[in-house]
Short mmCIF file of C-alpha atoms in Angstrom, two decimals:
data_model
loop_
_atom_site.label_atom_id
_atom_site.label_comp_id
_atom_site.label_asym_id
_atom_site.label_seq_id
_atom_site.Cartn_x
_atom_site.Cartn_y
_atom_site.Cartn_z
CA MET A 1 0.04 -0.21 -0.12
CA THR A 2 1.93 3.00 -1.17
CA ASN A 3 -0.29 5.61 1.11
CA ALA A 4 0.44 3.52 4.19
CA LYS A 5 1.34 5.52 7.20
CA THR A 6 3.49 4.44 10.16
CA VAL A 7 2.11 4.70 13.53
CA ILE A 8 3.54 4.02 16.90
CA ILE A 9 0.83 3.09 19.53
CA THR A 10 1.72 2.94 23.12
CA GLY A 11 -0.27 0.68 25.63
CA ALA A 12 -1.25 -1.63 22.62
CA SER A 13 -1.63 -5.03 24.55
CA SER A 14 -5.25 -4.53 25.42
CA GLY A 15 -8.21 -2.60 25.11
CA MET A 16 -8.39 0.79 23.41
CA GLY A 17 -4.72 0.35 22.40
CA LYS A 18 -5.08 -3.05 20.89
CA ALA A 19 -8.25 -1.90 19.21
CA LEU A 20 -6.18 0.96 17.57
CA ALA A 21 -3.62 -1.20 16.43
CA GLU A 22 -6.21 -3.50 14.84
CA ALA A 23 -7.75 -0.62 13.18
CA PHE A 24 -4.61 0.73 11.64
CA ILE A 25 -3.50 -2.86 10.54
CA ALA A 26 -6.89 -3.26 8.74
CA ARG A 27 -6.49 0.06 7.02
CA GLY A 28 -3.32 -1.19 5.43
CA ASP A 29 -0.75 0.92 7.64
CA ASN A 30 2.62 0.05 9.36
CA VAL A 31 2.31 -0.24 13.01
CA VAL A 32 4.71 -0.28 15.97
CA ILE A 33 3.32 -1.58 19.10
CA ASN A 34 4.51 -1.09 22.56
CA ALA A 35 3.53 -2.63 26.12
CA ARG A 36 5.11 -4.22 28.86
CA THR A 37 4.12 -7.55 28.09
CA VAL A 38 5.59 -9.34 24.77
CA SER A 39 3.22 -12.10 24.58
CA LYS A 40 0.17 -9.83 24.54
CA LEU A 41 1.83 -7.67 21.54
CA ASP A 42 2.90 -10.80 19.86
CA SER A 43 -0.92 -12.01 19.69
CA ILE A 44 -1.63 -9.11 17.75
CA ILE A 45 0.58 -10.44 15.13
CA ASP A 46 -0.74 -13.88 15.52
CA ASN A 47 -4.33 -12.49 14.77
CA HIS A 48 -3.01 -10.75 11.59
CA PRO A 49 -0.30 -13.33 9.88
CA GLU A 50 -1.16 -11.50 6.50
CA ALA A 51 0.14 -8.32 7.85
CA LYS A 52 3.07 -9.53 10.11
CA ASP A 53 5.65 -7.56 7.71
CA ARG A 54 3.61 -4.42 8.80
CA ILE A 55 4.01 -4.95 12.33
CA VAL A 56 6.77 -4.39 14.98
CA VAL A 57 6.98 -5.12 18.47
CA VAL A 58 8.75 -3.06 21.07
CA ALA A 59 8.27 -4.19 24.59
CA GLY A 60 9.11 -2.23 27.43
CA ASP A 61 8.08 0.30 30.00
CA ILE A 62 7.00 3.59 28.26
CA GLY A 63 7.79 5.56 31.47
CA LEU A 64 11.52 5.05 30.44
CA LYS A 65 13.20 7.41 27.90
CA ALA A 66 14.79 4.68 26.22
CA THR A 67 11.63 2.87 25.46
CA GLY A 68 10.40 5.81 23.35
CA ASP A 69 13.76 6.21 21.76
CA LYS A 70 13.67 2.77 20.75
CA LEU A 71 9.92 2.92 19.30
CA ALA A 72 11.08 5.80 17.18
CA ALA A 73 14.36 3.66 16.26
CA ALA A 74 12.37 0.77 14.99
CA ALA A 75 9.75 2.66 13.03
CA LEU A 76 12.50 4.21 11.12
CA GLU A 77 14.59 1.20 10.78
CA HIS A 78 11.53 -0.84 9.50
CA PHE A 79 9.59 1.60 7.79
CA GLY A 80 11.72 4.68 7.03
CA ARG A 81 9.24 7.38 8.77
CA ILE A 82 6.80 8.31 11.49
CA ASP A 83 3.73 9.60 10.73
CA VAL A 84 1.51 9.16 13.56
CA LEU A 85 2.10 8.64 17.56
CA VAL A 86 -0.84 7.64 19.70
CA ASN A 87 0.25 8.16 23.26
CA ASN A 88 -2.47 5.90 24.64
CA ALA A 89 -0.44 4.08 27.63
CA GLY A 90 -2.29 4.77 30.93
CA ILE A 91 -3.85 3.40 33.87
CA PHE A 92 -7.38 4.51 35.33
CA VAL A 93 -8.55 3.05 38.84
CA PRO A 94 -11.19 5.16 40.57
CA LYS A 95 -10.04 5.87 44.28
CA PRO A 96 -10.75 8.23 46.94
CA PHE A 97 -8.16 11.12 47.40
CA LEU A 98 -7.42 10.31 50.93
CA ASP A 99 -6.52 6.66 49.86
CA ALA A 100 -4.09 7.28 46.94
CA THR A 101 -0.71 6.32 47.74
CA GLU A 102 2.55 7.52 46.74
CA GLU A 103 3.60 4.60 44.64
CA GLU A 104 0.14 5.03 42.80
CA LEU A 105 0.96 8.54 42.11
CA ASP A 106 4.51 7.73 41.09
CA GLU A 107 3.20 5.19 38.46
CA TYR A 108 0.59 7.31 36.94
CA TYR A 109 3.30 10.15 36.56
CA SER A 110 5.56 7.61 35.14
CA THR A 111 3.38 5.95 32.45
CA THR A 112 0.99 9.07 31.26
CA VAL A 113 3.13 12.04 32.02
CA LYS A 114 7.02 10.83 31.22
CA GLY A 115 5.39 8.17 28.77
CA SER A 116 3.80 10.74 26.28
CA TYR A 117 6.34 13.34 26.92
CA PHE A 118 9.38 11.24 25.78
CA ALA A 119 7.76 9.25 23.37
CA SER A 120 6.52 12.51 21.77
CA GLN A 121 10.11 13.87 22.00
CA ALA A 122 11.69 10.64 20.46
CA VAL A 123 9.34 10.96 17.28
CA ILE A 124 9.21 14.76 16.61
CA PRO A 125 12.67 15.10 14.82
CA ALA A 126 11.60 12.48 12.07
CA MET A 127 8.28 14.59 11.80
CA GLN A 128 10.18 17.90 11.63
CA LYS A 129 12.26 16.50 8.85
CA GLN A 130 9.42 15.35 6.95
CA GLN A 131 7.54 18.37 7.83
CA LEU A 132 4.53 16.36 8.60
CA GLY A 133 3.20 14.35 11.42
CA SER A 134 0.30 13.89 14.00
CA ILE A 135 0.50 13.25 17.70
CA ILE A 136 -2.62 12.08 19.25
CA ASN A 137 -3.07 11.82 23.11
CA ILE A 138 -5.71 9.68 24.91
CA GLY A 139 -6.64 11.79 27.57
CA SER A 140 -9.60 11.65 29.85
CA MET A 141 -12.94 13.62 30.59
CA TRP A 142 -12.46 13.37 34.18
CA VAL A 143 -9.80 15.89 33.87
CA GLU A 144 -12.38 18.78 33.24
CA ASN A 145 -15.19 17.22 34.87
CA PRO A 146 -14.65 15.27 37.98
CA ILE A 147 -17.58 12.94 39.19
CA GLU A 148 -18.12 12.26 42.88
CA ALA A 149 -19.20 8.66 42.12
CA THR A 150 -15.90 8.22 40.38
CA PRO A 151 -13.11 10.15 42.42
CA ALA A 152 -9.89 9.57 40.50
CA SER A 153 -7.53 12.44 41.36
CA ALA A 154 -4.40 10.65 40.97
CA SER A 155 -4.88 9.54 37.60
CA GLN A 156 -6.43 12.82 36.43
CA VAL A 157 -3.54 15.03 37.89
CA ALA A 158 -1.23 12.87 35.24
CA LYS A 159 -3.76 12.97 32.50
CA GLY A 160 -4.37 16.88 33.13
CA ALA A 161 -0.60 17.21 32.21
CA MET A 162 -1.02 15.58 29.06
CA HIS A 163 -3.83 17.89 28.09
CA THR A 164 -1.38 20.55 29.01
CA LEU A 165 1.60 19.16 27.19
CA THR A 166 -0.96 18.88 23.89
CA ARG A 167 -1.21 22.71 23.57
CA HIS A 168 2.35 23.29 24.25
CA LEU A 169 3.73 20.77 21.62
CA ALA A 170 0.95 22.28 19.08
CA ILE A 171 2.11 25.64 19.42
CA GLU A 172 6.01 24.86 19.45
CA PHE A 173 5.80 22.58 16.44
CA ALA A 174 2.83 24.25 14.49
CA LYS A 175 5.65 25.87 11.91
CA ASP A 176 6.74 21.82 11.35
CA ASN A 177 3.17 21.04 10.30
CA ILE A 178 3.19 18.80 13.33
CA SER A 179 -0.52 18.33 14.71
CA VAL A 180 -0.87 17.56 18.39
CA ASN A 181 -4.60 16.67 19.83
CA THR A 182 -6.07 14.85 22.65
CA ILE A 183 -9.22 12.90 22.67
CA ALA A 184 -10.72 12.65 25.97
CA PRO A 185 -13.08 9.64 26.48
CA ALA A 186 -15.74 9.29 29.28
CA VAL A 187 -16.56 5.48 29.96
CA ILE A 188 -15.75 3.33 27.19
CA GLU A 189 -16.53 -0.57 27.29
CA THR A 190 -12.93 -2.00 27.61
CA PRO A 191 -11.56 -5.08 29.50
CA LEU A 192 -9.98 -2.35 31.91
CA TYR A 193 -13.62 -1.68 33.22
CA ASP A 194 -14.49 -5.50 33.37
CA GLN A 195 -11.63 -5.89 35.67
CA LEU A 196 -12.82 -3.10 37.88
CA MET A 197 -16.61 -3.78 38.19
CA ASP A 198 -19.05 -6.01 37.52
CA LYS A 199 -20.99 -5.87 34.51
CA GLU A 200 -24.23 -4.58 36.43
CA THR A 201 -22.33 -1.69 37.82
CA LEU A 202 -20.51 -0.99 34.60
CA ASN A 203 -23.76 -0.65 33.13
CA SER A 204 -25.18 1.44 35.74
CA LEU A 205 -22.52 4.23 34.47
CA SER A 206 -24.39 4.54 31.56
CA ALA A 207 -26.51 7.06 33.41
CA LEU A 208 -23.55 9.48 33.98
CA HIS A 209 -23.92 10.20 30.19
CA PRO A 210 -26.74 12.58 28.80
CA LEU A 211 -26.57 10.07 25.99
CA ARG A 212 -27.58 7.28 28.40
CA LYS A 213 -24.95 4.66 27.04
CA LEU A 214 -21.53 3.68 27.15
CA GLY A 215 -18.98 4.34 24.69
CA ASN A 216 -17.50 1.78 22.79
CA LEU A 217 -13.91 1.00 21.37
CA GLU A 218 -14.96 2.30 17.64
CA ASP A 219 -15.93 5.68 19.11
CA ILE A 220 -12.57 6.03 20.05
CA THR A 221 -10.59 4.20 17.15
CA SER A 222 -12.81 6.68 14.53
CA TRP A 223 -11.81 9.79 16.15
CA VAL A 224 -8.31 8.66 16.20
CA MET A 225 -8.24 7.45 12.73
CA HIS A 226 -9.80 10.77 11.83
CA LEU A 227 -6.90 12.69 13.35
CA ALA A 228 -4.42 10.45 12.03
CA GLY A 229 -5.32 11.42 8.41
CA LYS A 230 -6.83 14.50 7.00
CA GLY A 231 -8.77 15.47 10.06
CA SER A 232 -5.80 16.91 11.30
CA ARG A 233 -4.63 19.29 8.76
CA PHE A 234 -6.17 22.27 10.15
CA VAL A 235 -6.84 21.04 13.73
CA THR A 236 -4.20 21.21 16.37
CA GLY A 237 -3.99 21.81 20.37
CA GLN A 238 -7.55 20.56 20.77
CA THR A 239 -8.90 18.30 23.30
CA ILE A 240 -11.95 16.69 21.83
CA PHE A 241 -14.30 15.15 24.24
CA VAL A 242 -15.69 11.75 23.31
CA ASP A 243 -17.85 11.52 26.50
CA GLY A 244 -21.42 11.13 25.76
CA GLY A 245 -22.30 14.77 26.56
CA ILE A 246 -20.93 14.83 29.95
CA THR A 247 -18.73 18.14 29.68
CA ALA A 248 -21.81 19.92 27.88
CA GLY A 249 -23.78 19.88 31.04
CA SER A 250 -25.73 17.77 33.48
CA HIS A 251 -28.60 16.04 32.77
CA ALA A 252 -29.61 15.19 36.44
CA ALA A 253 -32.92 16.18 37.72
#
C-alpha cells in the first residue's frame, strides 16, 4: 500500500490500544506497538499473519525515555518514517483522594506524563524532517469534569498534564506542520472496566452520560483515525471530548 502511514501506539496490548492497532493494521498501515508484556503484543501478530511484515513489537516500560527512543528507532529502521504517534498507555483506577498512595501517584506520573512526554520527544525530529506528523494523546473527560461517584484525582493529575502538553507541543511545532491533539473519553467499554467492576455496575455508569449509554472502542478508534489522516490538517492543540455529552452539562434532575 503506497499511501500506508507508519503509526506508533503505546499501551497496545489490550483494550483501546489493541483496538487502535488492529484498526490501523486493517487499513493497511504499518504499526509499531508497545506494552510491557511481549506475549500480549505478539498475539496481535498472530491474529494478523497476513500483515506480519507491517507490525513491529517493541516491549518495554514507556515511562523510561529509552523505550520511547527504541520505538522511534524501530519505526525508522523498518519503515523509514513516522507519521503518527498515539500516546495511549495509561492507567485508570477510581480511588478516593485520601486513599491514594505515593506509589500509585508515581506510577501514574511515569506512565502517563513521562511516557507521553518522552515518546513525543523521540518522534518529533523525524516529523520535523518530513514537515508532517500527527501526535494523538488519549486523555480523559475526568480532567475537566470530576464526578463524585468516580473519584480519580491521582490518575487525572497525570492526564491533566497530558492535556497541557498537547497545547504546548501544538504551538511549538505548528511551524513544522505537526499537529498535536487529545481525545478525552468518558466511560468506554474495555477490558479495563471489566476488571474494575461487575457488568451490572458498569452498565449503571451509562446514567452518567446524557446520551444514556456507554461508549465503545469504535467511538475512539474512529476519532483517532480521523485525526491521523486529513482530519488533523487544520486542527491542532485541541482536546476532543468523546464523552456522551458529560462536559456539555448535567442531565440530572
